[in-house]
Amino acid sequence: MLARMTDVTEPEKALPARTFGWWDMWVAPDDDPRSDGGYVGELATLVGYLKDQRLTFEMKCADLDAEDMARRSVPPSDLSLLGLLRHLAGVEQAWFRRVMAGQDIPRHYRTEDEPDGEFTGAVPDPDVVAEAWATWRSEVAFAERFVAEAPSLDVIGNGGDEPIALRELLVHMIEEYARHNGHADFLRERIDGRVGQ
């Protein structure tokens, strides 16, 4: 069942066709890489939900070229999927490397001169997209190792403005990804009509 939104008065800005229903999920339920829950224990639950949110973001960006990744498809917002990817790489780095591990390292995309560099540097260049994915994956791998090696969820990170427990950080990261996955829903739908997941 296809439906086209009709509230767009300018044909050149028409929305892509949209399909409704579970049968139009990006992957069949049996092929979905995310967990179906059933986690045992606090650590496994927090880690599992965060992993699923990260996978969801990857799925929302699947099969897009550099032009689509950098497209600001929900005006007047300047958000793009590439900008979100760069932002999430920066978030992973800031919280796990800088705050939790205490590493005094420069940020990937932000500087004093360019505080919005995560978004302004999101340009439709295949090399920029590849670098952003590599950076994000590297930061996620570091975060996963940090959590796996932490003696408990009570470990405190002191590298930020205020101390934070690993437990609270994991909840915050789930929230961060969930919020940006909502943004990614709208961005992706405007690019090619894909919805869900």
PDB file of C-alpha atoms in Angstrom:
ATOM      1  CA  MET A   1       0.000   0.000   0.000  1.00  0.00           C
ATOM      2  CA  LEU A   2       1.610   3.251  -1.137  1.00  0.00           C
ATOM      3  CA  ALA A   3       0.657   6.738  -0.045  1.00  0.00           C
ATOM      4  CA  ARG A   4       2.087  10.049  -1.177  1.00  0.00           C
ATOM      5  CA  MET A   5       1.964  13.082   1.057  1.00  0.00           C
ATOM      6  CA  THR A   6       0.081  15.861  -0.753  1.00  0.00           C
ATOM      7  CA  ASP A   7       0.732  18.923   1.384  1.00  0.00           C
ATOM      8  CA  VAL A   8       3.688  20.021  -0.732  1.00  0.00           C
ATOM      9  CA  THR A   9       2.640  22.738  -3.168  1.00  0.00           C
ATOM     10  CA  GLU A  10       5.917  22.914  -5.069  1.00  0.00           C
ATOM     11  CA  PRO A  11       6.388  19.800  -7.265  1.00  0.00           C
ATOM     12  CA  GLU A  12      10.185  20.031  -7.110  1.00  0.00           C
ATOM     13  CA  LYS A  13       9.939  19.617  -3.327  1.00  0.00           C
ATOM     14  CA  ALA A  14       7.536  16.666  -3.445  1.00  0.00           C
ATOM     15  CA  LEU A  15       8.216  13.925  -0.986  1.00  0.00           C
ATOM     16  CA  PRO A  16       9.217  10.429  -2.069  1.00  0.00           C
ATOM     17  CA  ALA A  17       6.532   7.758  -2.032  1.00  0.00           C
ATOM     18  CA  ARG A  18       6.117   6.216   1.388  1.00  0.00           C
ATOM     19  CA  THR A  19       5.143   2.661   2.203  1.00  0.00           C
ATOM     20  CA  PHE A  20       3.455   1.822   5.477  1.00  0.00           C
ATOM     21  CA  GLY A  21       3.517  -1.394   7.472  1.00  0.00           C
ATOM     22  CA  TRP A  22       5.978  -3.841   8.956  1.00  0.00           C
ATOM     23  CA  TRP A  23       6.466  -5.574   5.604  1.00  0.00           C
ATOM     24  CA  ASP A  24       8.398  -2.521   4.418  1.00  0.00           C
ATOM     25  CA  MET A  25      11.018  -2.731   7.146  1.00  0.00           C
ATOM     26  CA  TRP A  26      14.539  -2.296   5.840  1.00  0.00           C
ATOM     27  CA  VAL A  27      15.382  -5.856   6.748  1.00  0.00           C
ATOM     28  CA  ALA A  28      13.169  -8.810   7.431  1.00  0.00           C
ATOM     29  CA  PRO A  29      12.652  -9.434  11.148  1.00  0.00           C
ATOM     30  CA  ASP A  30      14.706 -12.639  10.953  1.00  0.00           C
ATOM     31  CA  ASP A  31      17.632 -10.706   9.425  1.00  0.00           C
ATOM     32  CA  ASP A  32      17.552  -7.771  11.852  1.00  0.00           C
ATOM     33  CA  PRO A  33      21.002  -7.536  13.515  1.00  0.00           C
ATOM     34  CA  ARG A  34      19.568  -5.937  16.638  1.00  0.00           C
ATOM     35  CA  SER A  35      18.685  -7.953  19.701  1.00  0.00           C
ATOM     36  CA  ASP A  36      15.109  -8.707  20.596  1.00  0.00           C
ATOM     37  CA  GLY A  37      15.860  -7.899  24.230  1.00  0.00           C
ATOM     38  CA  GLY A  38      15.887 -10.505  26.922  1.00  0.00           C
ATOM     39  CA  TYR A  39      19.021  -9.091  28.525  1.00  0.00           C
ATOM     40  CA  VAL A  40      19.961 -10.417  31.954  1.00  0.00           C
ATOM     41  CA  GLY A  41      21.403  -7.957  34.421  1.00  0.00           C
ATOM     42  CA  GLU A  42      21.942  -4.219  34.484  1.00  0.00           C
ATOM     43  CA  LEU A  43      25.210  -4.132  32.537  1.00  0.00           C
ATOM     44  CA  ALA A  44      23.965  -6.428  29.774  1.00  0.00           C
ATOM     45  CA  THR A  45      20.759  -4.390  29.486  1.00  0.00           C
ATOM     46  CA  LEU A  46      22.536  -1.042  29.195  1.00  0.00           C
ATOM     47  CA  VAL A  47      25.164  -2.365  26.777  1.00  0.00           C
ATOM     48  CA  GLY A  48      22.526  -4.188  24.720  1.00  0.00           C
ATOM     49  CA  TYR A  49      20.251  -1.198  24.338  1.00  0.00           C
ATOM     50  CA  LEU A  50      23.151   1.075  23.406  1.00  0.00           C
ATOM     51  CA  LYS A  51      24.413  -1.437  20.844  1.00  0.00           C
ATOM     52  CA  ASP A  52      20.929  -1.638  19.327  1.00  0.00           C
ATOM     53  CA  GLN A  53      20.697   2.158  19.097  1.00  0.00           C
ATOM     54  CA  ARG A  54      24.082   2.288  17.363  1.00  0.00           C
ATOM     55  CA  LEU A  55      22.989  -0.428  14.921  1.00  0.00           C
ATOM     56  CA  THR A  56      19.762   1.465  14.267  1.00  0.00           C
ATOM     57  CA  PHE A  57      21.734   4.553  13.288  1.00  0.00           C
ATOM     58  CA  GLU A  58      23.886   2.493  10.920  1.00  0.00           C
ATOM     59  CA  MET A  59      20.764   1.003   9.370  1.00  0.00           C
ATOM     60  CA  LYS A  60      19.275   4.463   8.824  1.00  0.00           C
ATOM     61  CA  CYS A  61      22.351   5.406   6.797  1.00  0.00           C
ATOM     62  CA  ALA A  62      22.554   2.150   4.825  1.00  0.00           C
ATOM     63  CA  ASP A  63      22.919   2.259   1.046  1.00  0.00           C
ATOM     64  CA  LEU A  64      23.325   6.047   0.787  1.00  0.00           C
ATOM     65  CA  ASP A  65      25.985   7.764  -1.283  1.00  0.00           C
ATOM     66  CA  ALA A  66      27.966  10.812  -0.170  1.00  0.00           C
ATOM     67  CA  GLU A  67      25.455  13.209  -1.706  1.00  0.00           C
ATOM     68  CA  ASP A  68      22.564  11.711   0.268  1.00  0.00           C
ATOM     69  CA  MET A  69      24.581  11.397   3.481  1.00  0.00           C
ATOM     70  CA  ALA A  70      25.367  15.137   3.329  1.00  0.00           C
ATOM     71  CA  ARG A  71      21.897  16.234   2.183  1.00  0.00           C
ATOM     72  CA  ARG A  72      20.137  18.655   4.515  1.00  0.00           C
ATOM     73  CA  SER A  73      16.773  17.142   3.707  1.00  0.00           C
ATOM     74  CA  VAL A  74      14.577  18.701   6.401  1.00  0.00           C
ATOM     75  CA  PRO A  75      14.836  22.469   5.927  1.00  0.00           C
ATOM     76  CA  PRO A  76      15.283  24.848   7.575  1.00  0.00           C
ATOM     77  CA  SER A  77      17.414  22.519   9.729  1.00  0.00           C
ATOM     78  CA  ASP A  78      21.051  22.155   8.707  1.00  0.00           C
ATOM     79  CA  LEU A  79      21.121  18.557   9.982  1.00  0.00           C
ATOM     80  CA  SER A  80      22.291  15.794   7.687  1.00  0.00           C
ATOM     81  CA  LEU A  81      22.950  12.124   8.317  1.00  0.00           C
ATOM     82  CA  LEU A  82      26.649  12.790   7.771  1.00  0.00           C
ATOM     83  CA  GLY A  83      26.529  15.640  10.276  1.00  0.00           C
ATOM     84  CA  LEU A  84      24.849  13.340  12.789  1.00  0.00           C
ATOM     85  CA  LEU A  85      27.465  10.644  12.144  1.00  0.00           C
ATOM     86  CA  ARG A  86      30.274  13.124  12.787  1.00  0.00           C
ATOM     87  CA  HIS A  87      28.454  14.440  15.849  1.00  0.00           C
ATOM     88  CA  LEU A  88      27.991  10.937  17.277  1.00  0.00           C
ATOM     89  CA  ALA A  89      31.681  10.167  16.691  1.00  0.00           C
ATOM     90  CA  GLY A  90      32.463  13.306  18.665  1.00  0.00           C
ATOM     91  CA  VAL A  91      30.038  12.365  21.429  1.00  0.00           C
ATOM     92  CA  GLU A  92      31.577   8.894  21.756  1.00  0.00           C
ATOM     93  CA  GLN A  93      35.059  10.432  21.899  1.00  0.00           C
ATOM     94  CA  ALA A  94      34.122  13.162  24.371  1.00  0.00           C
ATOM     95  CA  TRP A  95      32.410  10.880  26.853  1.00  0.00           C
ATOM     96  CA  PHE A  96      34.491   7.722  26.722  1.00  0.00           C
ATOM     97  CA  ARG A  97      37.980   8.989  25.899  1.00  0.00           C
ATOM     98  CA  ARG A  98      37.980  12.461  27.418  1.00  0.00           C
ATOM     99  CA  VAL A  99      35.597  12.143  30.382  1.00  0.00           C
ATOM    100  CA  MET A 100      35.806   8.482  31.385  1.00  0.00           C
ATOM    101  CA  ALA A 101      39.386   7.617  30.347  1.00  0.00           C
ATOM    102  CA  GLY A 102      40.753  11.093  31.085  1.00  0.00           C
ATOM    103  CA  GLN A 103      42.526  11.418  27.733  1.00  0.00           C
ATOM    104  CA  ASP A 104      43.474  15.009  26.942  1.00  0.00           C
ATOM    105  CA  ILE A 105      43.099  14.825  23.177  1.00  0.00           C
ATOM    106  CA  PRO A 106      41.733  17.237  20.574  1.00  0.00           C
ATOM    107  CA  ARG A 107      38.189  16.769  19.375  1.00  0.00           C
ATOM    108  CA  HIS A 108      37.670  15.261  15.944  1.00  0.00           C
ATOM    109  CA  TYR A 109      35.617  17.978  14.325  1.00  0.00           C
ATOM    110  CA  ARG A 110      35.064  20.799  16.816  1.00  0.00           C
ATOM    111  CA  THR A 111      37.483  23.632  17.429  1.00  0.00           C
ATOM    112  CA  GLU A 112      37.205  26.982  19.157  1.00  0.00           C
ATOM    113  CA  ASP A 113      37.049  28.601  15.731  1.00  0.00           C
ATOM    114  CA  GLU A 114      34.558  26.046  14.400  1.00  0.00           C
ATOM    115  CA  PRO A 115      32.312  24.864  17.270  1.00  0.00           C
ATOM    116  CA  ASP A 116      29.800  23.404  14.781  1.00  0.00           C
ATOM    117  CA  GLY A 117      32.440  21.684  12.663  1.00  0.00           C
ATOM    118  CA  GLU A 118      30.661  18.342  13.015  1.00  0.00           C
ATOM    119  CA  PHE A 119      27.835  19.739  10.917  1.00  0.00           C
ATOM    120  CA  THR A 120      29.470  22.437   8.787  1.00  0.00           C
ATOM    121  CA  GLY A 121      32.150  20.008   7.620  1.00  0.00           C
ATOM    122  CA  ALA A 122      29.565  17.441   6.515  1.00  0.00           C
ATOM    123  CA  VAL A 123      30.105  17.872   2.790  1.00  0.00           C
ATOM    124  CA  PRO A 124      29.158  15.463  -0.046  1.00  0.00           C
ATOM    125  CA  ASP A 125      32.615  13.995  -0.543  1.00  0.00           C
ATOM    126  CA  PRO A 126      33.076  10.202  -0.475  1.00  0.00           C
ATOM    127  CA  ASP A 127      36.382  10.608   1.386  1.00  0.00           C
ATOM    128  CA  VAL A 128      34.706  12.726   4.079  1.00  0.00           C
ATOM    129  CA  VAL A 129      31.987  10.091   4.486  1.00  0.00           C
ATOM    130  CA  ALA A 130      34.499   7.215   4.644  1.00  0.00           C
ATOM    131  CA  GLU A 131      36.602   9.090   7.205  1.00  0.00           C
ATOM    132  CA  ALA A 132      33.527   9.822   9.329  1.00  0.00           C
ATOM    133  CA  TRP A 133      32.499   6.151   9.370  1.00  0.00           C
ATOM    134  CA  ALA A 134      36.053   5.073  10.241  1.00  0.00           C
ATOM    135  CA  THR A 135      36.233   7.640  13.044  1.00  0.00           C
ATOM    136  CA  TRP A 136      32.833   6.670  14.440  1.00  0.00           C
ATOM    137  CA  ARG A 137      33.646   2.952  14.333  1.00  0.00           C
ATOM    138  CA  SER A 138      36.978   3.567  16.055  1.00  0.00           C
ATOM    139  CA  GLU A 139      35.304   5.560  18.823  1.00  0.00           C
ATOM    140  CA  VAL A 140      32.562   2.957  19.280  1.00  0.00           C
ATOM    141  CA  ALA A 141      35.220   0.229  19.521  1.00  0.00           C
ATOM    142  CA  PHE A 142      37.083   2.235  22.176  1.00  0.00           C
ATOM    143  CA  ALA A 143      33.864   2.781  24.127  1.00  0.00           C
ATOM    144  CA  GLU A 144      32.960  -0.905  23.967  1.00  0.00           C
ATOM    145  CA  ARG A 145      36.432  -1.889  25.205  1.00  0.00           C
ATOM    146  CA  PHE A 146      36.260   0.673  28.005  1.00  0.00           C
ATOM    147  CA  VAL A 147      32.910  -0.654  29.211  1.00  0.00           C
ATOM    148  CA  ALA A 148      34.012  -4.297  28.909  1.00  0.00           C
ATOM    149  CA  GLU A 149      37.155  -3.622  30.959  1.00  0.00           C
ATOM    150  CA  ALA A 150      35.537  -1.396  33.596  1.00  0.00           C
ATOM    151  CA  PRO A 151      35.442  -3.081  37.015  1.00  0.00           C
ATOM    152  CA  SER A 152      31.844  -1.938  37.582  1.00  0.00           C
ATOM    153  CA  LEU A 153      29.149   0.491  36.513  1.00  0.00           C
ATOM    154  CA  ASP A 154      30.172   2.644  39.466  1.00  0.00           C
ATOM    155  CA  VAL A 155      33.426   3.725  37.777  1.00  0.00           C
ATOM    156  CA  ILE A 156      33.552   7.520  37.848  1.00  0.00           C
ATOM    157  CA  GLY A 157      34.762   9.690  34.999  1.00  0.00           C
ATOM    158  CA  ASN A 158      36.319  12.957  36.112  1.00  0.00           C
ATOM    159  CA  GLY A 159      37.360  14.441  32.785  1.00  0.00           C
ATOM    160  CA  GLY A 160      34.281  16.630  32.370  1.00  0.00           C
ATOM    161  CA  ASP A 161      32.657  19.500  34.210  1.00  0.00           C
ATOM    162  CA  GLU A 162      31.254  17.159  36.863  1.00  0.00           C
ATOM    163  CA  PRO A 163      31.995  13.552  37.815  1.00  0.00           C
ATOM    164  CA  ILE A 164      29.764  10.971  36.160  1.00  0.00           C
ATOM    165  CA  ALA A 165      29.308   7.256  36.822  1.00  0.00           C
ATOM    166  CA  LEU A 166      29.597   4.836  33.911  1.00  0.00           C
ATOM    167  CA  ARG A 167      26.035   3.689  34.639  1.00  0.00           C
ATOM    168  CA  GLU A 168      24.670   7.217  34.148  1.00  0.00           C
ATOM    169  CA  LEU A 169      26.787   7.718  31.044  1.00  0.00           C
ATOM    170  CA  LEU A 170      25.411   4.575  29.394  1.00  0.00           C
ATOM    171  CA  VAL A 171      21.853   5.773  30.039  1.00  0.00           C
ATOM    172  CA  HIS A 172      22.789   9.156  28.580  1.00  0.00           C
ATOM    173  CA  MET A 173      24.301   7.533  25.479  1.00  0.00           C
ATOM    174  CA  ILE A 174      21.126   5.496  24.891  1.00  0.00           C
ATOM    175  CA  GLU A 175      19.170   8.746  25.162  1.00  0.00           C
ATOM    176  CA  GLU A 176      21.601  10.532  22.816  1.00  0.00           C
ATOM    177  CA  TYR A 177      21.291   7.888  20.112  1.00  0.00           C
ATOM    178  CA  ALA A 178      17.520   7.564  20.517  1.00  0.00           C
ATOM    179  CA  ARG A 179      17.095  11.320  20.041  1.00  0.00           C
ATOM    180  CA  HIS A 180      19.335  11.413  16.979  1.00  0.00           C
ATOM    181  CA  ASN A 181      17.771   8.258  15.521  1.00  0.00           C
ATOM    182  CA  GLY A 182      14.503  10.208  15.594  1.00  0.00           C
ATOM    183  CA  HIS A 183      16.195  12.981  13.633  1.00  0.00           C
ATOM    184  CA  ALA A 184      17.613  10.361  11.268  1.00  0.00           C
ATOM    185  CA  ASP A 185      14.089   8.995  10.676  1.00  0.00           C
ATOM    186  CA  PHE A 186      12.958  12.313   9.232  1.00  0.00           C
ATOM    187  CA  LEU A 187      16.154  12.924   7.286  1.00  0.00           C
ATOM    188  CA  ARG A 188      16.041   9.477   5.655  1.00  0.00           C
ATOM    189  CA  GLU A 189      12.349   9.660   4.855  1.00  0.00           C
ATOM    190  CA  ARG A 190      12.884  12.939   3.006  1.00  0.00           C
ATOM    191  CA  ILE A 191      15.818  11.476   1.073  1.00  0.00           C
ATOM    192  CA  ASP A 192      14.179   8.355  -0.346  1.00  0.00           C
ATOM    193  CA  GLY A 193      10.961   7.614   1.524  1.00  0.00           C
ATOM    194  CA  ARG A 194      12.364   4.900   3.773  1.00  0.00           C
ATOM    195  CA  VAL A 195      10.686   4.711   7.146  1.00  0.00           C
ATOM    196  CA  GLY A 196      10.907   2.388  10.119  1.00  0.00           C
ATOM    197  CA  GLN A 197      13.679   0.682  12.001  1.00  0.00           C
TER     198      GLN A 197
END
